[in-house]
Amino acid sequence: MSETRKNLLTRLRDAIRPQDQEKRSYDPSLIYPWTPTRSGVALSEEGALAVSAVYACINKISSTIASLDLGLFELEENGKRLDRKHPSYRLVTQEPNEYMGAYHFWVHIISDALMHGGGYALIKRDQNGAPSSLTLVPPDQIKAKDLNGRRIYLYRDSEEALFNEDVLAIECFRGISPIQEHLENIGLAYAAQQYGSSFFGSGGNMSGVLMTDKTLSEDQYRRLSSTWDQKYHGINAAHATAILEAGLKYERVGIPPETAQALQTRKYQVEEICRIFNVPPSLIQMSSDVKYSNVEQQDLFFAKHTIAPWVSNLEQEMRRKLLRPVERDNYEFKFSMLSLMRGDMAARANYYQTLLHSGVLSINEIRGLEDRNAIENGDLHLVQVNQIPLEAMRDYAQSITGQEVDGDVQ
């Protein structure tokens, strides 16, 4: 980095971050604290992963995108060509840095965006300005600022402010954390989960009261309380026979879980969480009575309405940050969505047959989509000729038979 640029970044940083702030100790809880909710539980972005629906939705989206084939293509007059030699191709498809592979990198940065509203990676460049590595940054250690119409980033471990082009930023809708924005919904799901654990942990019995018309001494009160909890409370004592003495009577209190509709509450909260992350419930194994045809439609919904917007976001950000300005008009990053759009074997066979017979795809192009090697003479585009205009039938019959046809052709 040139001395002039370094000094400029220092001045930008000092203009928006007081000097004494650099001396403060770093405390993640001050940035992403455990936030209390009306349901009585406190959650953070990381803690929300304890809710199975949140974990499943974030894992489903991030792992699906990370598993897609990604290519860097050079645009040509008659199409595009995969460029495996470009330095950015290796970064996004093989090894972003020396610590992890591409799959782990994309899962991490996308899950950061889904949890915190943004996932970030520092772009290190070589002496020619080409990207040489992508290093993940925890979202609580980097903060975006707009100064004089220009976006810069403040990074805890860096002495300098970072320009926008040196940070790969994958942000959720408006950079807002879905978990923080919908913490009450997720908190209710977590509370219902904890309620179920407590219910079965107490042997499936609701709490109650022991009543007597006598006055207990302090020692009697403590002994009774301790004995009752040890002998008759918990899953191992679910069916134990209680022995009451000194005229004590037990009266059950509280609302049974079937009255409180605990199971229905948990199911509804799963649907709410799926709505937040735009994931069909069947994809996180919620619905057990969904038919196969419905599942296939939900798979297509997931690909078109959930994954496609994220893919577009990633492709545009990579093009802006991982390509030099002179390359952006001639190159593009592209995720392949074909694996998500495929149906069953019969549907794929009919799909390929239609495209082959209409001349849209060649045999080798279809074999490539099925991860098979090309064959000789397989690059021809073929069309069927079993239907021709009636006025051309005479000439066609003569070309087939080699004889002149008299009269009407039947």
Tab-separated table of C-alpha atoms in Angstrom:
chain	number	residue	atom	x	y	z
A	1	MET	CA	0.000	0.000	0.000
A	2	SER	CA	1.389	3.401	-0.976
A	3	GLU	CA	2.223	5.927	1.739
A	4	THR	CA	-0.278	8.425	0.321
A	5	ARG	CA	-3.134	5.924	0.409
A	6	LYS	CA	-2.130	4.802	3.893
A	7	ASN	CA	-2.225	8.359	5.211
A	8	LEU	CA	-5.599	8.943	3.576
A	9	LEU	CA	-7.056	5.843	5.242
A	10	THR	CA	-5.656	6.955	8.592
A	11	ARG	CA	-7.348	10.331	8.289
A	12	LEU	CA	-10.627	8.700	7.311
A	13	ARG	CA	-10.488	6.409	10.303
A	14	ASP	CA	-9.627	9.217	12.716
A	15	ALA	CA	-12.465	11.345	11.378
A	16	ILE	CA	-15.118	8.857	12.431
A	17	ARG	CA	-13.516	6.896	15.253
A	18	PRO	CA	-12.161	8.700	18.336
A	19	GLN	CA	-8.617	7.871	19.316
A	20	ASP	CA	-9.571	6.816	22.821
A	21	GLN	CA	-11.948	4.193	21.423
A	22	GLU	CA	-8.982	2.201	20.154
A	23	LYS	CA	-7.767	1.749	23.719
A	24	ARG	CA	-10.967	0.105	24.932
A	25	SER	CA	-10.968	-3.627	25.501
A	26	TYR	CA	-12.985	-5.635	23.001
A	27	ASP	CA	-16.217	-7.095	24.373
A	28	PRO	CA	-18.454	-8.944	21.876
A	29	SER	CA	-21.374	-8.877	24.326
A	30	LEU	CA	-21.533	-5.107	23.933
A	31	ILE	CA	-22.174	-5.505	20.201
A	32	TYR	CA	-24.260	-8.690	20.080
A	33	PRO	CA	-25.719	-9.076	23.584
A	34	TRP	CA	-28.164	-11.678	24.797
A	35	THR	CA	-31.423	-9.782	24.378
A	36	PRO	CA	-34.354	-10.528	26.718
A	37	THR	CA	-37.741	-11.266	25.155
A	38	ARG	CA	-41.313	-11.181	26.438
A	39	SER	CA	-41.334	-14.980	26.488
A	40	GLY	CA	-38.923	-14.856	29.415
A	41	VAL	CA	-35.782	-16.053	27.593
A	42	ALA	CA	-32.770	-14.110	26.392
A	43	LEU	CA	-31.189	-14.909	23.031
A	44	SER	CA	-28.355	-13.803	20.799
A	45	GLU	CA	-27.658	-14.609	17.164
A	46	GLU	CA	-25.446	-17.540	18.125
A	47	GLY	CA	-27.795	-18.669	20.881
A	48	ALA	CA	-30.730	-18.758	18.463
A	49	LEU	CA	-29.093	-21.744	16.743
A	50	ALA	CA	-30.298	-23.783	19.738
A	51	VAL	CA	-33.759	-23.559	18.155
A	52	SER	CA	-33.805	-26.455	15.715
A	53	ALA	CA	-35.829	-24.616	13.050
A	54	VAL	CA	-33.383	-21.680	13.018
A	55	TYR	CA	-30.415	-24.042	12.777
A	56	ALA	CA	-32.070	-26.055	9.999
A	57	CYS	CA	-33.042	-23.013	7.901
A	58	ILE	CA	-29.614	-21.363	8.119
A	59	ASN	CA	-27.832	-24.635	7.456
A	60	LYS	CA	-30.124	-25.457	4.521
A	61	ILE	CA	-29.593	-22.140	2.743
A	62	SER	CA	-25.842	-21.823	3.344
A	63	SER	CA	-24.957	-25.448	2.597
A	64	THR	CA	-27.113	-25.506	-0.552
A	65	ILE	CA	-25.415	-22.432	-2.002
A	66	ALA	CA	-21.956	-23.666	-0.989
A	67	SER	CA	-22.561	-26.963	-2.813
A	68	LEU	CA	-23.480	-25.331	-6.146
A	69	ASP	CA	-20.969	-25.400	-8.984
A	70	LEU	CA	-19.361	-21.990	-9.403
A	71	GLY	CA	-17.458	-20.809	-12.455
A	72	LEU	CA	-15.679	-17.721	-13.739
A	73	PHE	CA	-16.474	-17.219	-17.414
A	74	GLU	CA	-14.872	-15.037	-20.065
A	75	LEU	CA	-17.555	-13.555	-22.295
A	76	GLU	CA	-17.017	-14.121	-26.013
A	77	GLU	CA	-18.879	-13.100	-29.127
A	78	ASN	CA	-20.683	-16.414	-29.487
A	79	GLY	CA	-21.008	-17.334	-25.825
A	80	LYS	CA	-18.676	-17.706	-22.870
A	81	ARG	CA	-15.656	-19.781	-21.877
A	82	LEU	CA	-14.744	-21.124	-18.442
A	83	ASP	CA	-11.443	-19.576	-17.335
A	84	ARG	CA	-9.772	-21.904	-14.840
A	85	LYS	CA	-6.473	-19.989	-14.909
A	86	HIS	CA	-7.793	-16.724	-13.543
A	87	PRO	CA	-6.538	-16.172	-9.945
A	88	SER	CA	-10.039	-15.382	-8.687
A	89	TYR	CA	-11.324	-18.721	-9.971
A	90	ARG	CA	-9.097	-20.613	-7.546
A	91	LEU	CA	-10.138	-18.406	-4.638
A	92	VAL	CA	-13.889	-18.923	-5.001
A	93	THR	CA	-13.917	-22.574	-6.089
A	94	GLN	CA	-10.954	-24.213	-4.359
A	95	GLU	CA	-8.985	-22.406	-1.665
A	96	PRO	CA	-9.970	-18.904	-0.508
A	97	ASN	CA	-7.151	-18.983	2.048
A	98	GLU	CA	-4.689	-21.417	3.542
A	99	TYR	CA	-7.034	-22.384	6.386
A	100	MET	CA	-10.164	-23.616	4.624
A	101	GLY	CA	-11.697	-24.850	1.409
A	102	ALA	CA	-14.287	-23.076	-0.696
A	103	TYR	CA	-17.278	-25.009	0.696
A	104	HIS	CA	-16.437	-24.131	4.302
A	105	PHE	CA	-15.821	-20.507	3.322
A	106	TRP	CA	-19.186	-20.032	1.611
A	107	VAL	CA	-21.122	-21.819	4.357
A	108	HIS	CA	-19.497	-19.563	6.945
A	109	ILE	CA	-19.935	-16.215	5.218
A	110	ILE	CA	-23.550	-16.917	4.176
A	111	SER	CA	-24.520	-18.180	7.632
A	112	ASP	CA	-22.947	-15.019	9.101
A	113	ALA	CA	-25.169	-12.946	6.831
A	114	LEU	CA	-28.274	-14.937	7.802
A	115	MET	CA	-27.514	-14.624	11.506
A	116	HIS	CA	-26.010	-11.152	11.854
A	117	GLY	CA	-27.245	-9.390	8.734
A	118	GLY	CA	-23.836	-9.420	7.052
A	119	GLY	CA	-20.939	-11.770	6.313
A	120	TYR	CA	-17.508	-10.296	5.592
A	121	ALA	CA	-14.120	-11.336	4.229
A	122	LEU	CA	-10.978	-9.261	3.830
A	123	ILE	CA	-9.535	-9.274	0.321
A	124	LYS	CA	-5.759	-9.428	0.218
A	125	ARG	CA	-4.203	-8.429	-3.101
A	126	ASP	CA	-0.854	-9.034	-4.755
A	127	GLN	CA	1.406	-6.329	-6.142
A	128	ASN	CA	-0.609	-6.254	-9.371
A	129	GLY	CA	-3.890	-5.652	-7.575
A	130	ALA	CA	-5.275	-9.150	-8.216
A	131	PRO	CA	-6.981	-10.910	-5.253
A	132	SER	CA	-4.686	-13.421	-3.565
A	133	SER	CA	-6.738	-14.530	-0.512
A	134	LEU	CA	-10.098	-14.121	1.228
A	135	THR	CA	-10.018	-14.077	5.032
A	136	LEU	CA	-13.245	-14.361	6.999
A	137	VAL	CA	-13.965	-11.678	9.587
A	138	PRO	CA	-16.435	-12.150	12.482
A	139	PRO	CA	-19.353	-9.742	11.906
A	140	ASP	CA	-18.919	-8.234	15.362
A	141	GLN	CA	-15.384	-7.124	14.507
A	142	ILE	CA	-16.129	-5.021	11.452
A	143	LYS	CA	-18.407	-2.055	10.963
A	144	ALA	CA	-19.426	-0.201	7.811
A	145	LYS	CA	-19.410	3.599	7.663
A	146	ASP	CA	-20.413	6.034	4.950
A	147	LEU	CA	-18.129	9.052	4.750
A	148	ASN	CA	-18.680	11.746	2.145
A	149	GLY	CA	-20.671	9.341	-0.009
A	150	ARG	CA	-18.065	6.594	0.144
A	151	ARG	CA	-18.339	3.283	2.017
A	152	ILE	CA	-15.435	2.310	4.255
A	153	TYR	CA	-15.028	-0.377	6.919
A	154	LEU	CA	-13.524	-0.216	10.387
A	155	TYR	CA	-11.848	-3.471	11.382
A	156	ARG	CA	-10.808	-4.173	14.953
A	157	ASP	CA	-7.474	-5.826	14.132
A	158	SER	CA	-6.474	-3.285	11.507
A	159	GLU	CA	-4.738	-0.008	12.201
A	160	GLU	CA	-6.276	1.502	9.101
A	161	ALA	CA	-9.762	1.937	7.734
A	162	LEU	CA	-10.530	-0.348	4.790
A	163	PHE	CA	-11.873	0.758	1.448
A	164	ASN	CA	-15.061	-0.843	0.160
A	165	GLU	CA	-13.262	-2.708	-2.625
A	166	ASP	CA	-11.078	-4.527	-0.083
A	167	VAL	CA	-13.989	-6.133	1.774
A	168	LEU	CA	-16.222	-8.855	0.321
A	169	ALA	CA	-19.543	-7.993	1.985
A	170	ILE	CA	-22.500	-10.388	1.706
A	171	GLU	CA	-25.476	-8.730	3.346
A	172	CYS	CA	-28.991	-9.865	4.128
A	173	PHE	CA	-32.038	-7.712	3.335
A	174	ARG	CA	-30.980	-4.107	4.106
A	175	GLY	CA	-28.155	-5.472	6.249
A	176	ILE	CA	-30.628	-6.322	9.036
A	177	SER	CA	-30.164	-9.419	11.184
A	178	PRO	CA	-33.263	-11.651	10.714
A	179	ILE	CA	-32.715	-13.073	14.193
A	180	GLN	CA	-32.579	-9.702	15.941
A	181	GLU	CA	-35.521	-8.403	13.917
A	182	HIS	CA	-37.685	-11.421	14.806
A	183	LEU	CA	-36.289	-12.188	18.238
A	184	GLU	CA	-39.746	-12.390	19.844
A	185	ASN	CA	-40.859	-15.119	17.420
A	186	ILE	CA	-37.675	-17.099	17.921
A	187	GLY	CA	-37.767	-16.487	21.668
A	188	LEU	CA	-41.281	-17.954	21.833
A	189	ALA	CA	-40.079	-21.047	19.973
A	190	TYR	CA	-37.169	-21.402	22.383
A	191	ALA	CA	-39.482	-20.928	25.391
A	192	ALA	CA	-41.836	-23.654	24.095
A	193	GLN	CA	-38.825	-25.911	23.609
A	194	GLN	CA	-37.650	-25.262	27.171
A	195	TYR	CA	-41.166	-25.807	28.472
A	196	GLY	CA	-41.280	-29.229	26.851
A	197	SER	CA	-37.888	-30.124	28.305
A	198	SER	CA	-38.980	-29.071	31.792
A	199	PHE	CA	-42.278	-30.949	31.479
A	200	PHE	CA	-40.704	-34.264	30.529
A	201	GLY	CA	-37.762	-33.640	32.853
A	202	SER	CA	-40.236	-33.561	35.739
A	203	GLY	CA	-41.669	-36.907	34.761
A	204	GLY	CA	-44.492	-35.508	32.649
A	205	ASN	CA	-46.217	-34.089	35.726
A	206	MET	CA	-47.175	-30.522	36.350
A	207	SER	CA	-46.124	-28.937	39.607
A	208	GLY	CA	-48.538	-28.895	42.529
A	209	VAL	CA	-48.916	-27.799	46.133
A	210	LEU	CA	-48.856	-29.673	49.415
A	211	MET	CA	-51.505	-28.421	51.813
A	212	THR	CA	-52.138	-28.940	55.535
A	213	ASP	CA	-54.166	-27.151	58.185
A	214	LYS	CA	-51.272	-27.438	60.626
A	215	THR	CA	-48.385	-25.066	61.097
A	216	LEU	CA	-45.042	-26.567	60.105
A	217	SER	CA	-41.841	-25.736	61.864
A	218	GLU	CA	-38.882	-24.435	59.882
A	219	ASP	CA	-37.139	-27.807	60.077
A	220	GLN	CA	-40.290	-29.674	58.985
A	221	TYR	CA	-40.757	-27.302	56.060
A	222	ARG	CA	-37.192	-27.753	54.824
A	223	ARG	CA	-37.272	-31.562	55.267
A	224	LEU	CA	-40.589	-31.857	53.439
A	225	SER	CA	-39.456	-29.657	50.548
A	226	SER	CA	-36.157	-31.499	50.151
A	227	THR	CA	-37.705	-34.963	50.425
A	228	TRP	CA	-40.472	-34.223	47.932
A	229	ASP	CA	-38.075	-32.920	45.278
A	230	GLN	CA	-35.672	-35.835	45.713
A	231	LYS	CA	-38.207	-38.676	45.758
A	232	TYR	CA	-41.125	-37.546	43.638
A	233	HIS	CA	-39.759	-35.005	41.162
A	234	GLY	CA	-37.991	-35.794	37.901
A	235	ILE	CA	-38.237	-38.284	35.057
A	236	ASN	CA	-36.888	-41.198	37.114
A	237	ALA	CA	-39.655	-40.710	39.686
A	238	ALA	CA	-42.464	-40.239	37.195
A	239	HIS	CA	-44.566	-43.108	38.576
A	240	ALA	CA	-43.369	-43.215	42.176
A	241	THR	CA	-45.991	-43.499	44.897
A	242	ALA	CA	-46.016	-40.499	47.194
A	243	ILE	CA	-46.477	-41.037	50.925
A	244	LEU	CA	-47.982	-38.045	52.696
A	245	GLU	CA	-47.905	-37.572	56.433
A	246	ALA	CA	-49.174	-35.182	59.075
A	247	GLY	CA	-52.437	-34.576	57.245
A	248	LEU	CA	-50.789	-33.306	54.077
A	249	LYS	CA	-52.775	-33.224	50.858
A	250	TYR	CA	-51.431	-32.810	47.316
A	251	GLU	CA	-53.270	-30.652	44.808
A	252	ARG	CA	-52.133	-30.362	41.231
A	253	VAL	CA	-51.935	-26.878	39.764
A	254	GLY	CA	-51.014	-25.393	36.434
A	255	ILE	CA	-52.295	-25.934	32.916
A	256	PRO	CA	-51.699	-29.325	31.285
A	257	PRO	CA	-49.673	-29.106	28.079
A	258	GLU	CA	-52.602	-30.318	25.965
A	259	THR	CA	-54.656	-27.396	27.326
A	260	ALA	CA	-51.847	-24.953	26.739
A	261	GLN	CA	-51.513	-26.422	23.202
A	262	ALA	CA	-47.767	-26.720	23.613
A	263	LEU	CA	-47.310	-28.937	20.577
A	264	GLN	CA	-49.402	-26.667	18.370
A	265	THR	CA	-47.417	-23.687	19.586
A	266	ARG	CA	-44.127	-25.338	18.693
A	267	LYS	CA	-45.417	-26.314	15.259
A	268	TYR	CA	-46.695	-22.805	14.545
A	269	GLN	CA	-43.386	-21.245	15.617
A	270	VAL	CA	-41.517	-23.526	13.220
A	271	GLU	CA	-43.744	-22.206	10.430
A	272	GLU	CA	-43.004	-18.643	11.556
A	273	ILE	CA	-39.253	-19.268	11.441
A	274	CYS	CA	-39.549	-20.853	7.991
A	275	ARG	CA	-41.414	-17.720	6.893
A	276	ILE	CA	-38.605	-15.506	8.234
A	277	PHE	CA	-35.929	-17.344	6.253
A	278	ASN	CA	-38.202	-18.120	3.265
A	279	VAL	CA	-37.622	-21.878	3.500
A	280	PRO	CA	-40.461	-24.360	2.742
A	281	PRO	CA	-41.265	-26.351	5.917
A	282	SER	CA	-40.867	-29.696	4.162
A	283	LEU	CA	-37.177	-28.949	3.510
A	284	ILE	CA	-36.444	-28.932	7.245
A	285	GLN	CA	-38.463	-32.128	7.839
A	286	MET	CA	-41.407	-30.410	9.487
A	287	SER	CA	-44.342	-31.795	7.496
A	288	SER	CA	-44.809	-35.554	7.536
A	289	ASP	CA	-47.921	-35.724	5.332
A	290	VAL	CA	-46.597	-33.841	2.298
A	291	LYS	CA	-46.977	-35.702	-0.994
A	292	TYR	CA	-44.042	-36.215	-3.340
A	293	SER	CA	-45.460	-33.882	-5.982
A	294	ASN	CA	-45.826	-31.123	-3.409
A	295	VAL	CA	-42.272	-31.640	-2.206
A	296	GLU	CA	-40.987	-31.270	-5.760
A	297	GLN	CA	-42.864	-27.979	-6.119
A	298	GLN	CA	-41.461	-26.761	-2.814
A	299	ASP	CA	-37.980	-27.671	-4.005
A	300	LEU	CA	-38.521	-25.479	-7.070
A	301	PHE	CA	-39.907	-22.709	-4.864
A	302	PHE	CA	-36.802	-22.920	-2.687
A	303	ALA	CA	-34.509	-22.732	-5.725
A	304	LYS	CA	-36.330	-19.831	-7.407
A	305	HIS	CA	-37.380	-17.679	-4.476
A	306	THR	CA	-34.789	-18.415	-1.777
A	307	ILE	CA	-31.524	-19.493	-3.389
A	308	ALA	CA	-31.698	-17.476	-6.624
A	309	PRO	CA	-31.711	-14.027	-4.908
A	310	TRP	CA	-28.749	-15.015	-2.739
A	311	VAL	CA	-26.881	-16.335	-5.782
A	312	SER	CA	-27.486	-13.080	-7.652
A	313	ASN	CA	-26.188	-11.119	-4.648
A	314	LEU	CA	-23.029	-13.234	-4.467
A	315	GLU	CA	-22.332	-13.072	-8.203
A	316	GLN	CA	-22.615	-9.289	-8.308
A	317	GLU	CA	-20.467	-8.769	-5.212
A	318	MET	CA	-17.731	-11.065	-6.544
A	319	ARG	CA	-17.773	-9.307	-9.907
A	320	ARG	CA	-17.379	-5.902	-8.240
A	321	LYS	CA	-14.673	-6.904	-5.751
A	322	LEU	CA	-12.740	-9.856	-7.242
A	323	LEU	CA	-12.337	-8.567	-10.788
A	324	ARG	CA	-10.279	-5.579	-11.808
A	325	PRO	CA	-12.208	-2.749	-13.494
A	326	VAL	CA	-10.825	-3.636	-16.923
A	327	GLU	CA	-12.093	-7.219	-16.550
A	328	ARG	CA	-15.660	-6.554	-15.399
A	329	ASP	CA	-17.067	-6.110	-18.897
A	330	ASN	CA	-15.489	-9.340	-20.135
A	331	TYR	CA	-15.890	-11.709	-17.181
A	332	GLU	CA	-18.697	-12.919	-14.944
A	333	PHE	CA	-19.083	-15.290	-12.002
A	334	LYS	CA	-21.919	-17.777	-12.363
A	335	PHE	CA	-23.430	-20.359	-10.031
A	336	SER	CA	-25.019	-23.351	-11.746
A	337	MET	CA	-28.600	-23.853	-10.571
A	338	LEU	CA	-29.200	-26.931	-12.731
A	339	SER	CA	-28.749	-29.364	-9.848
A	340	LEU	CA	-31.575	-27.648	-7.943
A	341	MET	CA	-33.930	-27.524	-10.916
A	342	ARG	CA	-33.600	-31.180	-11.873
A	343	GLY	CA	-36.603	-33.433	-11.461
A	344	ASP	CA	-36.622	-37.228	-11.285
A	345	MET	CA	-34.969	-39.430	-13.915
A	346	ALA	CA	-38.084	-39.673	-16.115
A	347	ALA	CA	-38.664	-35.917	-16.075
A	348	ARG	CA	-35.022	-35.219	-16.914
A	349	ALA	CA	-35.084	-37.746	-19.776
A	350	ASN	CA	-38.146	-36.069	-21.309
A	351	TYR	CA	-36.592	-32.637	-20.811
A	352	TYR	CA	-33.341	-33.611	-22.542
A	353	GLN	CA	-35.172	-35.399	-25.353
A	354	THR	CA	-37.244	-32.320	-26.122
A	355	LEU	CA	-34.169	-30.059	-26.193
A	356	LEU	CA	-32.198	-32.555	-28.298
A	357	HIS	CA	-34.913	-33.045	-30.912
A	358	SER	CA	-35.535	-29.321	-31.234
A	359	GLY	CA	-31.835	-28.633	-31.782
A	360	VAL	CA	-31.399	-26.535	-28.614
A	361	LEU	CA	-28.734	-28.847	-27.115
A	362	SER	CA	-26.290	-31.288	-28.662
A	363	ILE	CA	-25.585	-34.796	-27.361
A	364	ASN	CA	-22.315	-33.674	-25.788
A	365	GLU	CA	-23.976	-30.710	-24.089
A	366	ILE	CA	-26.510	-33.055	-22.518
A	367	ARG	CA	-23.744	-35.465	-21.472
A	368	GLY	CA	-21.945	-32.536	-19.863
A	369	LEU	CA	-25.030	-31.689	-17.816
A	370	GLU	CA	-24.999	-35.285	-16.573
A	371	ASP	CA	-21.256	-35.141	-15.738
A	372	ARG	CA	-20.321	-37.528	-18.556
A	373	ASN	CA	-17.479	-37.219	-21.035
A	374	ALA	CA	-18.038	-36.029	-24.600
A	375	ILE	CA	-18.257	-38.503	-27.465
A	376	GLU	CA	-17.054	-38.282	-31.059
A	377	ASN	CA	-19.437	-36.430	-33.393
A	378	GLY	CA	-21.575	-35.501	-30.425
A	379	ASP	CA	-21.423	-31.745	-30.988
A	380	LEU	CA	-23.948	-31.747	-33.856
A	381	HIS	CA	-27.282	-30.051	-33.271
A	382	LEU	CA	-30.076	-32.232	-34.631
A	383	VAL	CA	-33.695	-31.550	-35.640
A	384	GLN	CA	-36.474	-33.941	-36.559
A	385	VAL	CA	-37.789	-33.904	-40.163
A	386	ASN	CA	-40.832	-36.145	-39.857
A	387	GLN	CA	-43.133	-33.193	-40.486
A	388	ILE	CA	-42.858	-31.182	-43.734
A	389	PRO	CA	-45.279	-28.994	-45.704
A	390	LEU	CA	-47.689	-30.876	-47.992
A	391	GLU	CA	-46.438	-29.063	-51.087
A	392	ALA	CA	-42.956	-30.445	-50.448
A	393	MET	CA	-44.033	-34.073	-50.091
A	394	ARG	CA	-43.554	-34.911	-53.828
A	395	ASP	CA	-39.954	-33.714	-53.855
A	396	TYR	CA	-39.256	-35.436	-50.532
A	397	ALA	CA	-40.680	-38.781	-51.784
A	398	GLN	CA	-38.609	-38.607	-54.956
A	399	SER	CA	-35.443	-37.894	-52.943
A	400	ILE	CA	-36.125	-40.964	-50.782
A	401	THR	CA	-37.104	-43.432	-53.544
A	402	GLY	CA	-34.972	-42.068	-56.345
A	403	GLN	CA	-37.967	-42.369	-58.697
A	404	GLU	CA	-40.284	-39.787	-60.154
A	405	VAL	CA	-43.659	-39.738	-58.444
A	406	ASP	CA	-46.759	-39.310	-60.604
A	407	GLY	CA	-50.118	-38.134	-59.378
A	408	ASP	CA	-51.046	-37.112	-55.874
A	409	VAL	CA	-48.795	-38.154	-53.025
A	410	GLN	CA	-50.765	-40.101	-50.409
